[in-house]
């Protein structure tokens, strides 16, 4: 049982090599708040967005089962349990060709709900569905040498769907 809990905690806290989002967090013990830093690299997938939500829930705590696996930054006291923060600020750095439209919209919603920020640094790109993440953030910064690009979303099964059905799909997406 203990081994299963430890394996589950590692899956929750460690970024798999194929994931497109790296995460780290820091606790502000005096303010009952935390910062969750996201580095969105590569394809945006539903599993990445789910991992961000799990990490956000963990940082808000309490999750005492996993506390022994969290290490504090050098010079900081070891947290008793995650952060147990009422407020979690999310700062996302974007460098992505896009990915799942639904996952990007959900990730943008998570960042917006946290009153977070999104940044595209010099030389980085934010194409396709990545733009939904950028647009959703209440605070955005795009450096002058960054590249932003958007197009009409394409759906894998669009060749077998009528024009009317595709128009309805795009209308619903626009409303979202």
PDB file of C-alpha atoms in Angstrom:
ATOM      1  CA  UNK A   1       0.000   0.000   0.000  1.00  0.00           C
ATOM      2  CA  UNK A   2       2.803   2.403   0.885  1.00  0.00           C
ATOM      3  CA  UNK A   3       4.558   1.604  -2.384  1.00  0.00           C
ATOM      4  CA  UNK A   4       1.391   2.344  -4.351  1.00  0.00           C
ATOM      5  CA  UNK A   5       0.979   5.692  -2.596  1.00  0.00           C
ATOM      6  CA  UNK A   6       4.619   6.564  -3.375  1.00  0.00           C
ATOM      7  CA  UNK A   7       4.236   5.595  -7.048  1.00  0.00           C
ATOM      8  CA  UNK A   8       1.006   7.624  -7.282  1.00  0.00           C
ATOM      9  CA  UNK A   9       2.753  10.620  -5.739  1.00  0.00           C
ATOM     10  CA  UNK A  10       5.614  10.377  -8.220  1.00  0.00           C
ATOM     11  CA  UNK A  11       3.184  10.234 -11.127  1.00  0.00           C
ATOM     12  CA  UNK A  12       1.432  13.301  -9.726  1.00  0.00           C
ATOM     13  CA  UNK A  13       4.564  15.326  -9.082  1.00  0.00           C
ATOM     14  CA  UNK A  14       7.134  14.313 -11.678  1.00  0.00           C
ATOM     15  CA  UNK A  15       6.838  15.499 -15.259  1.00  0.00           C
ATOM     16  CA  UNK A  16       7.027  12.586 -17.679  1.00  0.00           C
ATOM     17  CA  UNK A  17       9.512  13.022 -20.530  1.00  0.00           C
ATOM     18  CA  UNK A  18       6.706  13.255 -23.103  1.00  0.00           C
ATOM     19  CA  UNK A  19       4.722  15.948 -21.308  1.00  0.00           C
ATOM     20  CA  UNK A  20       4.655  19.445 -22.806  1.00  0.00           C
ATOM     21  CA  UNK A  21       4.417  21.418 -19.555  1.00  0.00           C
ATOM     22  CA  UNK A  22       7.066  21.638 -16.856  1.00  0.00           C
ATOM     23  CA  UNK A  23       5.847  22.777 -13.465  1.00  0.00           C
ATOM     24  CA  UNK A  24       7.368  24.034 -10.253  1.00  0.00           C
ATOM     25  CA  UNK A  25       5.868  25.901  -7.350  1.00  0.00           C
ATOM     26  CA  UNK A  26       6.931  28.004  -4.423  1.00  0.00           C
ATOM     27  CA  UNK A  27       5.065  28.808  -1.230  1.00  0.00           C
ATOM     28  CA  UNK A  28       4.769  32.220   0.398  1.00  0.00           C
ATOM     29  CA  UNK A  29       4.290  31.193   4.004  1.00  0.00           C
ATOM     30  CA  UNK A  30       3.481  34.675   5.288  1.00  0.00           C
ATOM     31  CA  UNK A  31       0.746  35.397   2.749  1.00  0.00           C
ATOM     32  CA  UNK A  32      -1.035  32.008   2.560  1.00  0.00           C
ATOM     33  CA  UNK A  33      -0.344  32.047  -1.160  1.00  0.00           C
ATOM     34  CA  UNK A  34       1.757  30.202  -3.683  1.00  0.00           C
ATOM     35  CA  UNK A  35       3.186  30.624  -7.155  1.00  0.00           C
ATOM     36  CA  UNK A  36       2.892  27.914  -9.764  1.00  0.00           C
ATOM     37  CA  UNK A  37       5.329  28.335 -12.647  1.00  0.00           C
ATOM     38  CA  UNK A  38       4.517  26.654 -15.958  1.00  0.00           C
ATOM     39  CA  UNK A  39       6.876  26.246 -18.900  1.00  0.00           C
ATOM     40  CA  UNK A  40       4.650  25.251 -21.807  1.00  0.00           C
ATOM     41  CA  UNK A  41       6.900  23.622 -24.401  1.00  0.00           C
ATOM     42  CA  UNK A  42       5.781  21.557 -27.356  1.00  0.00           C
ATOM     43  CA  UNK A  43       2.332  20.181 -28.011  1.00  0.00           C
ATOM     44  CA  UNK A  44      -0.476  21.164 -25.622  1.00  0.00           C
ATOM     45  CA  UNK A  45      -2.417  18.022 -24.688  1.00  0.00           C
ATOM     46  CA  UNK A  46      -5.309  17.143 -22.438  1.00  0.00           C
ATOM     47  CA  UNK A  47      -3.005  15.074 -20.209  1.00  0.00           C
ATOM     48  CA  UNK A  48      -0.786  18.141 -19.693  1.00  0.00           C
ATOM     49  CA  UNK A  49      -3.776  20.278 -18.762  1.00  0.00           C
ATOM     50  CA  UNK A  50      -4.993  17.579 -16.363  1.00  0.00           C
ATOM     51  CA  UNK A  51      -1.502  17.512 -14.792  1.00  0.00           C
ATOM     52  CA  UNK A  52      -1.620  21.298 -14.269  1.00  0.00           C
ATOM     53  CA  UNK A  53      -5.010  20.992 -12.555  1.00  0.00           C
ATOM     54  CA  UNK A  54      -3.723  18.173 -10.303  1.00  0.00           C
ATOM     55  CA  UNK A  55      -0.636  20.227  -9.392  1.00  0.00           C
ATOM     56  CA  UNK A  56      -2.805  23.272  -8.674  1.00  0.00           C
ATOM     57  CA  UNK A  57      -5.050  21.166  -6.411  1.00  0.00           C
ATOM     58  CA  UNK A  58      -1.957  19.748  -4.704  1.00  0.00           C
ATOM     59  CA  UNK A  59      -0.412  23.184  -4.081  1.00  0.00           C
ATOM     60  CA  UNK A  60      -3.686  24.343  -2.565  1.00  0.00           C
ATOM     61  CA  UNK A  61      -3.475  21.210  -0.331  1.00  0.00           C
ATOM     62  CA  UNK A  62      -3.780  19.760   2.150  1.00  0.00           C
ATOM     63  CA  UNK A  63      -2.270  16.591   0.694  1.00  0.00           C
ATOM     64  CA  UNK A  64      -0.355  15.170   3.607  1.00  0.00           C
ATOM     65  CA  UNK A  65       0.174  11.816   1.840  1.00  0.00           C
ATOM     66  CA  UNK A  66       2.648  13.465  -0.541  1.00  0.00           C
ATOM     67  CA  UNK A  67       4.402  15.985   1.709  1.00  0.00           C
ATOM     68  CA  UNK A  68       7.539  13.932   2.229  1.00  0.00           C
ATOM     69  CA  UNK A  69       8.178  14.094  -1.526  1.00  0.00           C
ATOM     70  CA  UNK A  70       8.188  17.901  -1.666  1.00  0.00           C
ATOM     71  CA  UNK A  71      11.455  19.672  -1.041  1.00  0.00           C
ATOM     72  CA  UNK A  72      11.685  23.357  -0.308  1.00  0.00           C
ATOM     73  CA  UNK A  73      14.016  25.657  -2.259  1.00  0.00           C
ATOM     74  CA  UNK A  74      17.446  26.208  -0.642  1.00  0.00           C
ATOM     75  CA  UNK A  75      17.205  28.515   2.361  1.00  0.00           C
ATOM     76  CA  UNK A  76      13.446  27.947   2.794  1.00  0.00           C
ATOM     77  CA  UNK A  77      11.877  25.905   5.585  1.00  0.00           C
ATOM     78  CA  UNK A  78      10.587  22.483   4.582  1.00  0.00           C
ATOM     79  CA  UNK A  79       6.810  22.800   4.125  1.00  0.00           C
ATOM     80  CA  UNK A  80       4.656  20.782   6.483  1.00  0.00           C
ATOM     81  CA  UNK A  81       2.336  19.951   3.612  1.00  0.00           C
ATOM     82  CA  UNK A  82       2.353  21.382   0.090  1.00  0.00           C
ATOM     83  CA  UNK A  83       1.478  25.052   0.528  1.00  0.00           C
ATOM     84  CA  UNK A  84      -2.127  24.846   1.672  1.00  0.00           C
ATOM     85  CA  UNK A  85      -2.476  28.155  -0.134  1.00  0.00           C
ATOM     86  CA  UNK A  86      -5.820  29.833  -0.555  1.00  0.00           C
ATOM     87  CA  UNK A  87      -4.453  31.889  -3.463  1.00  0.00           C
ATOM     88  CA  UNK A  88      -2.264  30.408  -6.180  1.00  0.00           C
ATOM     89  CA  UNK A  89      -0.802  32.748  -8.782  1.00  0.00           C
ATOM     90  CA  UNK A  90       0.105  31.064 -12.076  1.00  0.00           C
ATOM     91  CA  UNK A  91       2.887  32.367 -14.313  1.00  0.00           C
ATOM     92  CA  UNK A  92       3.169  30.599 -17.678  1.00  0.00           C
ATOM     93  CA  UNK A  93       5.993  30.890 -20.192  1.00  0.00           C
ATOM     94  CA  UNK A  94       4.842  29.775 -23.644  1.00  0.00           C
ATOM     95  CA  UNK A  95       6.876  28.237 -26.472  1.00  0.00           C
ATOM     96  CA  UNK A  96       4.534  25.958 -28.398  1.00  0.00           C
ATOM     97  CA  UNK A  97       3.293  25.112 -31.870  1.00  0.00           C
ATOM     98  CA  UNK A  98      -0.125  24.472 -30.297  1.00  0.00           C
ATOM     99  CA  UNK A  99      -2.008  21.233 -29.917  1.00  0.00           C
ATOM    100  CA  UNK A 100      -5.482  20.382 -28.694  1.00  0.00           C
ATOM    101  CA  UNK A 101      -7.864  23.341 -28.916  1.00  0.00           C
ATOM    102  CA  UNK A 102      -9.935  22.043 -25.991  1.00  0.00           C
ATOM    103  CA  UNK A 103      -6.840  21.519 -23.819  1.00  0.00           C
ATOM    104  CA  UNK A 104      -5.498  24.999 -24.637  1.00  0.00           C
ATOM    105  CA  UNK A 105      -8.838  26.633 -23.815  1.00  0.00           C
ATOM    106  CA  UNK A 106      -8.983  24.722 -20.525  1.00  0.00           C
ATOM    107  CA  UNK A 107      -5.400  25.684 -19.661  1.00  0.00           C
ATOM    108  CA  UNK A 108      -6.262  29.306 -20.437  1.00  0.00           C
ATOM    109  CA  UNK A 109      -9.310  29.048 -18.175  1.00  0.00           C
ATOM    110  CA  UNK A 110      -7.127  27.722 -15.338  1.00  0.00           C
ATOM    111  CA  UNK A 111      -4.665  30.604 -15.750  1.00  0.00           C
ATOM    112  CA  UNK A 112      -7.490  33.170 -15.966  1.00  0.00           C
ATOM    113  CA  UNK A 113      -9.185  31.815 -12.813  1.00  0.00           C
ATOM    114  CA  UNK A 114      -5.865  32.185 -10.954  1.00  0.00           C
ATOM    115  CA  UNK A 115      -5.493  35.777 -12.227  1.00  0.00           C
ATOM    116  CA  UNK A 116      -2.203  34.612 -13.721  1.00  0.00           C
ATOM    117  CA  UNK A 117       0.067  35.710 -16.510  1.00  0.00           C
ATOM    118  CA  UNK A 118       1.398  34.361 -19.801  1.00  0.00           C
ATOM    119  CA  UNK A 119       4.661  35.337 -21.425  1.00  0.00           C
ATOM    120  CA  UNK A 120       6.229  34.627 -24.814  1.00  0.00           C
ATOM    121  CA  UNK A 121       9.922  35.390 -24.592  1.00  0.00           C
ATOM    122  CA  UNK A 122      12.194  36.604 -27.371  1.00  0.00           C
ATOM    123  CA  UNK A 123      12.749  33.981 -30.042  1.00  0.00           C
ATOM    124  CA  UNK A 124       9.931  31.783 -28.703  1.00  0.00           C
ATOM    125  CA  UNK A 125       6.782  30.933 -30.631  1.00  0.00           C
ATOM    126  CA  UNK A 126       3.127  30.692 -29.737  1.00  0.00           C
ATOM    127  CA  UNK A 127       1.206  29.281 -32.688  1.00  0.00           C
ATOM    128  CA  UNK A 128      -2.196  27.775 -33.259  1.00  0.00           C
ATOM    129  CA  UNK A 129      -4.022  26.752 -30.055  1.00  0.00           C
ATOM    130  CA  UNK A 130      -1.217  28.204 -27.900  1.00  0.00           C
ATOM    131  CA  UNK A 131      -2.757  31.595 -28.697  1.00  0.00           C
ATOM    132  CA  UNK A 132      -5.868  30.564 -26.706  1.00  0.00           C
ATOM    133  CA  UNK A 133      -3.675  30.198 -23.607  1.00  0.00           C
ATOM    134  CA  UNK A 134      -2.027  33.562 -24.244  1.00  0.00           C
ATOM    135  CA  UNK A 135      -5.325  35.344 -24.906  1.00  0.00           C
ATOM    136  CA  UNK A 136      -6.987  33.964 -21.773  1.00  0.00           C
ATOM    137  CA  UNK A 137      -4.330  35.237 -19.378  1.00  0.00           C
ATOM    138  CA  UNK A 138      -5.318  38.461 -17.602  1.00  0.00           C
ATOM    139  CA  UNK A 139      -1.695  39.646 -17.863  1.00  0.00           C
ATOM    140  CA  UNK A 140       0.268  39.001 -21.053  1.00  0.00           C
ATOM    141  CA  UNK A 141       3.727  39.913 -22.237  1.00  0.00           C
ATOM    142  CA  UNK A 142       5.101  39.224 -25.702  1.00  0.00           C
ATOM    143  CA  UNK A 143       8.680  40.223 -26.437  1.00  0.00           C
ATOM    144  CA  UNK A 144       9.366  41.914 -29.760  1.00  0.00           C
ATOM    145  CA  UNK A 145      11.232  38.960 -31.291  1.00  0.00           C
ATOM    146  CA  UNK A 146       8.596  36.388 -30.271  1.00  0.00           C
ATOM    147  CA  UNK A 147       6.381  34.906 -32.969  1.00  0.00           C
ATOM    148  CA  UNK A 148       2.617  34.647 -32.568  1.00  0.00           C
ATOM    149  CA  UNK A 149       0.437  32.917 -35.138  1.00  0.00           C
ATOM    150  CA  UNK A 150      -3.141  31.739 -35.296  1.00  0.00           C
ATOM    151  CA  UNK A 151      -5.308  30.081 -37.900  1.00  0.00           C
ATOM    152  CA  UNK A 152      -8.796  28.697 -38.101  1.00  0.00           C
ATOM    153  CA  UNK A 153      -8.801  25.484 -36.028  1.00  0.00           C
ATOM    154  CA  UNK A 154      -8.785  22.303 -37.997  1.00  0.00           C
ATOM    155  CA  UNK A 155     -10.405  19.081 -36.847  1.00  0.00           C
ATOM    156  CA  UNK A 156      -9.082  15.657 -37.774  1.00  0.00           C
ATOM    157  CA  UNK A 157     -12.441  14.375 -39.006  1.00  0.00           C
ATOM    158  CA  UNK A 158     -13.308  17.507 -41.032  1.00  0.00           C
ATOM    159  CA  UNK A 159     -13.128  15.705 -44.398  1.00  0.00           C
ATOM    160  CA  UNK A 160     -16.103  13.503 -43.540  1.00  0.00           C
ATOM    161  CA  UNK A 161     -18.278  16.278 -42.077  1.00  0.00           C
ATOM    162  CA  UNK A 162     -20.716  18.530 -43.916  1.00  0.00           C
ATOM    163  CA  UNK A 163     -20.055  22.255 -44.325  1.00  0.00           C
ATOM    164  CA  UNK A 164     -23.090  23.038 -42.166  1.00  0.00           C
ATOM    165  CA  UNK A 165     -21.800  20.817 -39.380  1.00  0.00           C
ATOM    166  CA  UNK A 166     -18.349  22.430 -39.516  1.00  0.00           C
ATOM    167  CA  UNK A 167     -19.932  25.896 -39.457  1.00  0.00           C
ATOM    168  CA  UNK A 168     -21.858  24.892 -36.327  1.00  0.00           C
ATOM    169  CA  UNK A 169     -18.679  23.505 -34.732  1.00  0.00           C
ATOM    170  CA  UNK A 170     -16.808  26.777 -35.429  1.00  0.00           C
ATOM    171  CA  UNK A 171     -19.755  28.831 -34.126  1.00  0.00           C
ATOM    172  CA  UNK A 172     -19.732  26.906 -30.845  1.00  0.00           C
ATOM    173  CA  UNK A 173     -15.962  27.276 -30.566  1.00  0.00           C
ATOM    174  CA  UNK A 174     -16.270  31.031 -31.116  1.00  0.00           C
ATOM    175  CA  UNK A 175     -18.812  31.251 -28.277  1.00  0.00           C
ATOM    176  CA  UNK A 176     -16.443  29.319 -25.969  1.00  0.00           C
TER     177      UNK A 176
END
